[in-house]
Coordinates of C-alpha atoms in Angstrom, one line a residue:
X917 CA -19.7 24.0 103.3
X918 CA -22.4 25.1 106.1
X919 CA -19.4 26.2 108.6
X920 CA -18.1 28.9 106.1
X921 CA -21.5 29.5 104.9
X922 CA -22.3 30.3 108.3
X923 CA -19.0 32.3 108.3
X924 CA -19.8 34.6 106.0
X925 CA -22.5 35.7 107.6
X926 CA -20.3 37.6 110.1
X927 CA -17.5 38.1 108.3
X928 CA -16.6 41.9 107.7
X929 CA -12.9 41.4 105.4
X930 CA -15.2 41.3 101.7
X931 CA -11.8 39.7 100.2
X932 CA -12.0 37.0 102.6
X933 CA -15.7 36.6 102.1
X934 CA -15.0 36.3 97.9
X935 CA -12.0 33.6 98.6
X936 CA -14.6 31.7 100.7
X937 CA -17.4 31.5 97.9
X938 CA -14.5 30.7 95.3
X939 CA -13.3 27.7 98.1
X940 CA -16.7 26.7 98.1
X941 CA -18.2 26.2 94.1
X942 CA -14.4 24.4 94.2
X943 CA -16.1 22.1 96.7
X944 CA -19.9 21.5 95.5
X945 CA -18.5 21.8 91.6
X946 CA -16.4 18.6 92.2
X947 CA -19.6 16.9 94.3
X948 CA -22.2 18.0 91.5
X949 CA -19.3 16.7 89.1
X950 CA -19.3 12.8 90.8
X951 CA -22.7 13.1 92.1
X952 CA -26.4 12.5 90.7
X953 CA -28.9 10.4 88.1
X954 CA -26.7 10.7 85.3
X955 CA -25.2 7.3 84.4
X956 CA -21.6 7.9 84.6
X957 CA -22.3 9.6 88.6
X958 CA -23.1 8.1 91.9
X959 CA -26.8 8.5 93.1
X960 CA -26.4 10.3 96.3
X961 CA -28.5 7.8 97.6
X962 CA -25.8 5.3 96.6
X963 CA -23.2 7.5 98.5
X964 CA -22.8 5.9 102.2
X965 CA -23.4 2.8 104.1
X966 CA -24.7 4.6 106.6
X967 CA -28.7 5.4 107.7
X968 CA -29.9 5.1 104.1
X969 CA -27.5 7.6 102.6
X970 CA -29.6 10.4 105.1
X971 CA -26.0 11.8 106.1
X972 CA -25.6 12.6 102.0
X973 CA -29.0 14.4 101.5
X974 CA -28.2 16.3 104.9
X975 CA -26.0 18.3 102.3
X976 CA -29.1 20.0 100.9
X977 CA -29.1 22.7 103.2
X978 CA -25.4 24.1 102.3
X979 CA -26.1 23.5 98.8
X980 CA -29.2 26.0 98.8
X981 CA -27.4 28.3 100.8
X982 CA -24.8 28.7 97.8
X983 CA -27.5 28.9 95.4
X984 CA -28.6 31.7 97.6
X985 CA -25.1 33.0 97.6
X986 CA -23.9 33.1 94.0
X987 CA -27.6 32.7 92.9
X988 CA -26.1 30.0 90.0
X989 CA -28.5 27.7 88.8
X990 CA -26.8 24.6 88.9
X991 CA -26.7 24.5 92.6
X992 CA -30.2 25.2 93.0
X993 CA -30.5 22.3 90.4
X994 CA -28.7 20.1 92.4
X995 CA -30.9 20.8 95.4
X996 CA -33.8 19.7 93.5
X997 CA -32.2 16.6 92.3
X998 CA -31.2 15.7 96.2
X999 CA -35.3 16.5 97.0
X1000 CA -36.5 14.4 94.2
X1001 CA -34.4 11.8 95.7
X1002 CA -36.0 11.7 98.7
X1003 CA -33.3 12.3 101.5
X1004 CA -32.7 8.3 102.0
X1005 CA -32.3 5.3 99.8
X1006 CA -35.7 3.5 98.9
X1007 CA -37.4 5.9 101.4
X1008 CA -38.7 9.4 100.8
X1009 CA -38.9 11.1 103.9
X1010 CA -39.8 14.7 102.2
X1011 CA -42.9 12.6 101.2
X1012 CA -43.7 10.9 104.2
X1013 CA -43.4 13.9 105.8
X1014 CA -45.6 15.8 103.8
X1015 CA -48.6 12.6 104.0
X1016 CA -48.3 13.0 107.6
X1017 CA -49.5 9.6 108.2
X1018 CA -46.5 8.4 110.0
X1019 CA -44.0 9.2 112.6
X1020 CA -40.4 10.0 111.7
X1021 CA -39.1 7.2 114.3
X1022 CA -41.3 4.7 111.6
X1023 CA -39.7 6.3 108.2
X1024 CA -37.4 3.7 108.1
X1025 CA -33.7 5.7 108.8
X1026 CA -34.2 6.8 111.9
X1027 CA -30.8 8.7 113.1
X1028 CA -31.8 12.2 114.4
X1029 CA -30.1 14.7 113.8
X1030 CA -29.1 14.0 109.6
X1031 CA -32.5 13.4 109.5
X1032 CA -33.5 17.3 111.3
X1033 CA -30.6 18.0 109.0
X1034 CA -32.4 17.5 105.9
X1035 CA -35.6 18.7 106.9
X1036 CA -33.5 21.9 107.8
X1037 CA -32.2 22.2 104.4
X1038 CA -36.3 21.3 102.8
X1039 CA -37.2 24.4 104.8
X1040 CA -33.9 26.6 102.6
X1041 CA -35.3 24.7 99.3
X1042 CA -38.8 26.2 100.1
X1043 CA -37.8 29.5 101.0
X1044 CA -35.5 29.9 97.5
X1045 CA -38.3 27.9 95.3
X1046 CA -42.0 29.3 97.5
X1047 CA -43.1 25.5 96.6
X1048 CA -45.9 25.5 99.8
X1049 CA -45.6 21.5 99.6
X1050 CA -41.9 21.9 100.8
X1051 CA -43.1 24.3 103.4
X1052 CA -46.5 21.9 104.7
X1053 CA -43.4 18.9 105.4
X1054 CA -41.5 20.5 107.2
X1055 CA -44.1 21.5 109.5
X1056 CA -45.8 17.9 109.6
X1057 CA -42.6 16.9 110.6
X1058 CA -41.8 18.6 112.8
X1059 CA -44.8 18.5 114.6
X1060 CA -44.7 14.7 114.9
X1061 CA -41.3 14.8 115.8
X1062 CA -42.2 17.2 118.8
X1063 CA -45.3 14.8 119.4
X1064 CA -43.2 11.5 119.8
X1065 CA -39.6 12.0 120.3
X1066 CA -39.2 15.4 122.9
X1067 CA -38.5 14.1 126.4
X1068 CA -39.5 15.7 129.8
X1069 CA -35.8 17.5 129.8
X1070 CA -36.0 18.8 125.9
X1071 CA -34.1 16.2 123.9
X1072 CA -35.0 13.4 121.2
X1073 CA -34.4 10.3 121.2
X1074 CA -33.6 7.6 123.8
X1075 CA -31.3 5.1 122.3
X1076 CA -27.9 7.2 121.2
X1077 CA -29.1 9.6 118.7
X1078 CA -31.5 7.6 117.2
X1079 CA -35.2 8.8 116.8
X1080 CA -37.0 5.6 119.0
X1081 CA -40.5 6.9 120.7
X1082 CA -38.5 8.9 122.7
X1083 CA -41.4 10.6 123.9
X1084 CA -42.9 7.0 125.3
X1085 CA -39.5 5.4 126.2
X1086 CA -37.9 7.8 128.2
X1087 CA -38.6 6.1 131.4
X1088 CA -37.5 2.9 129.8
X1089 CA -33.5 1.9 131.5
X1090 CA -31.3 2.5 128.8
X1091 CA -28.0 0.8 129.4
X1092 CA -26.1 3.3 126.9
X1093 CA -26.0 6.7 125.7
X1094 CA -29.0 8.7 125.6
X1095 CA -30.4 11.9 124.5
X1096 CA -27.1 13.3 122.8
X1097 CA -26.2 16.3 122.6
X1098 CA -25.5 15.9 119.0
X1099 CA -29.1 15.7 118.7
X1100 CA -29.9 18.5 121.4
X1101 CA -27.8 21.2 119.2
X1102 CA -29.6 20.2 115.7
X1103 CA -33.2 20.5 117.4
X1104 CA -32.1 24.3 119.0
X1105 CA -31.1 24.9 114.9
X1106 CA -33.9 23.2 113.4
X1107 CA -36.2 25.3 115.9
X1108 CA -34.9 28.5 114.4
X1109 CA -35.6 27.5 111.3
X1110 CA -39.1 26.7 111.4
X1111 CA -39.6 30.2 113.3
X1112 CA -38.0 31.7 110.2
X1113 CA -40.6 29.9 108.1
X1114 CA -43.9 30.0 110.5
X1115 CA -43.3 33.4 112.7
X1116 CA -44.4 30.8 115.5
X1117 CA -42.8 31.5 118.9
X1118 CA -44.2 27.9 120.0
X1119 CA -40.5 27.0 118.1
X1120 CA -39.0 29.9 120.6
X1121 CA -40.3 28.0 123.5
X1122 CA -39.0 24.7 122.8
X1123 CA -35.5 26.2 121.6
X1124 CA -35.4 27.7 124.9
X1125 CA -36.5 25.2 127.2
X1126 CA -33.7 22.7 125.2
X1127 CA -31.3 25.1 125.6
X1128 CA -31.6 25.4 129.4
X1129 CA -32.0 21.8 130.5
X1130 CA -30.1 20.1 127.8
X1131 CA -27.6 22.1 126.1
X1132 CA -26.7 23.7 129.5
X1133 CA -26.6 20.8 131.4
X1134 CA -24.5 18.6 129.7
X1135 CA -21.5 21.0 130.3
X1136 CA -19.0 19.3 131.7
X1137 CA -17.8 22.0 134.3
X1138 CA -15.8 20.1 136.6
X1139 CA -13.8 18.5 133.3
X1140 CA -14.4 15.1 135.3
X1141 CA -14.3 11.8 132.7
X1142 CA -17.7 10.1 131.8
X1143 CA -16.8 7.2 129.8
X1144 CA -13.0 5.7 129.5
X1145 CA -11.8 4.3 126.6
X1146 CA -12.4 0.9 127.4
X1147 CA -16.3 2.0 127.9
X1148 CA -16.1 1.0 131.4
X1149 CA -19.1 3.9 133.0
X1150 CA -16.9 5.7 135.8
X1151 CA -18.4 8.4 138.5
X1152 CA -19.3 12.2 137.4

């Protein structure tokens, strides 16, 4: 949904672009249609194993963009259904967020980049709805998450892509991956968006200096092998 969302930005053939939005209602019709509180549908925070169901509500941000699109209500009803939620199962990290009592490595699901993910798509469900509440999270968040996870090179999170303390526990040995990429990429995103909201180049800054030590440097110029198969660690 969020690739051919992102599509259609830059797409110039309009017949291409209608065929896309047609492909896509297809797509979120059949989720809304198997998806929700009504008794015969899933809860989306019944939807995974995974993280607390975060990778599920990480569909919010797709789902507002095709409100924004076709401007049908249903989809914009479905986003507010996915934000009453909570983003995770038993935990509601739009809440927490918004308290700003806490962390996000203590909310209770803490895999990075979904959880930047959904945050991203609280920042689309405040700029379709103007609920200031929405807006005040995201920024609490992430502000914290600046505070306790960005490391010395410009990434989150020390232990895989898992929000830890990263800010603390980046001198820690870490026999494993660290600071992914995965998570690298969502930050640079999730930067951009909270410029859109805020008009605060502090977001600029911290895009850029990611993108130069991290995103930059984990190109693999030399196509040399990291890891083998067998996860035996092998020169660069």
């Amino acid at each position: 949904l969020l690739g051919f969302e992102y599509f259609i930005e830059i797409c110039r053939d309009e017949e291409l672009k209608e065929k896309i939005i047609t492909a896509l209602c297809k797509h979120l019709d059949y989720i809304i249609e198997h998806v929700g509180d009504e008794p015969q549908k899933i809860p989306i925070n019944k939807t995974s194993q995974y993280w607390k169901c975060l990778n599920s509500s990480s569909i919010l941000q797709p789902v507002v963009k095709l409100y924004n699109l076709t401007k049908e209500q249903r989809y914009l009803d479905f986003a507010s259904y996915i934000v009453k939620e909570g983003g995770a199962d038993g935990i509601n990290i739009f809440e927490l967020a918004y308290q700003d009592e806490i962390p996000p490595y203590q909310y209770g699901a803490p895999k990075a980049y979904e959880m930047m993910s959904c945050f991203e798509g609280l920042a689309e469900y405040y700029l379709s709805t103007g609920i200031e509440k929405w807006k005040t999270a995201v920024i609490n968040f992430s502000k914290k998450l600046i505070e306790t996870e960005y490391t010395a090179i410009g990434c989150l999170g020390t232990t895989h892509e898992m929000l830890d303390f990263g800010a603390a526990r980046q001198t820690v040995f870490y026999d494993g991956a660290s600071q992914e990429t995965c998570v690298c990429v969502t930050f640079i995103n999730f930067c951009k968006t909270l410029f859109e909201i805020t008009g605060d180049t502090y977001y600029l800054d911290k895009m850029e200096y990611t993108f130069h030590n991290v995103y930059l440097g984990a190109f693999n110029y030399e196509h040399k092998i990291c890891f083998e198969r067998s996860n035996v660690r092998t020169s660069i």
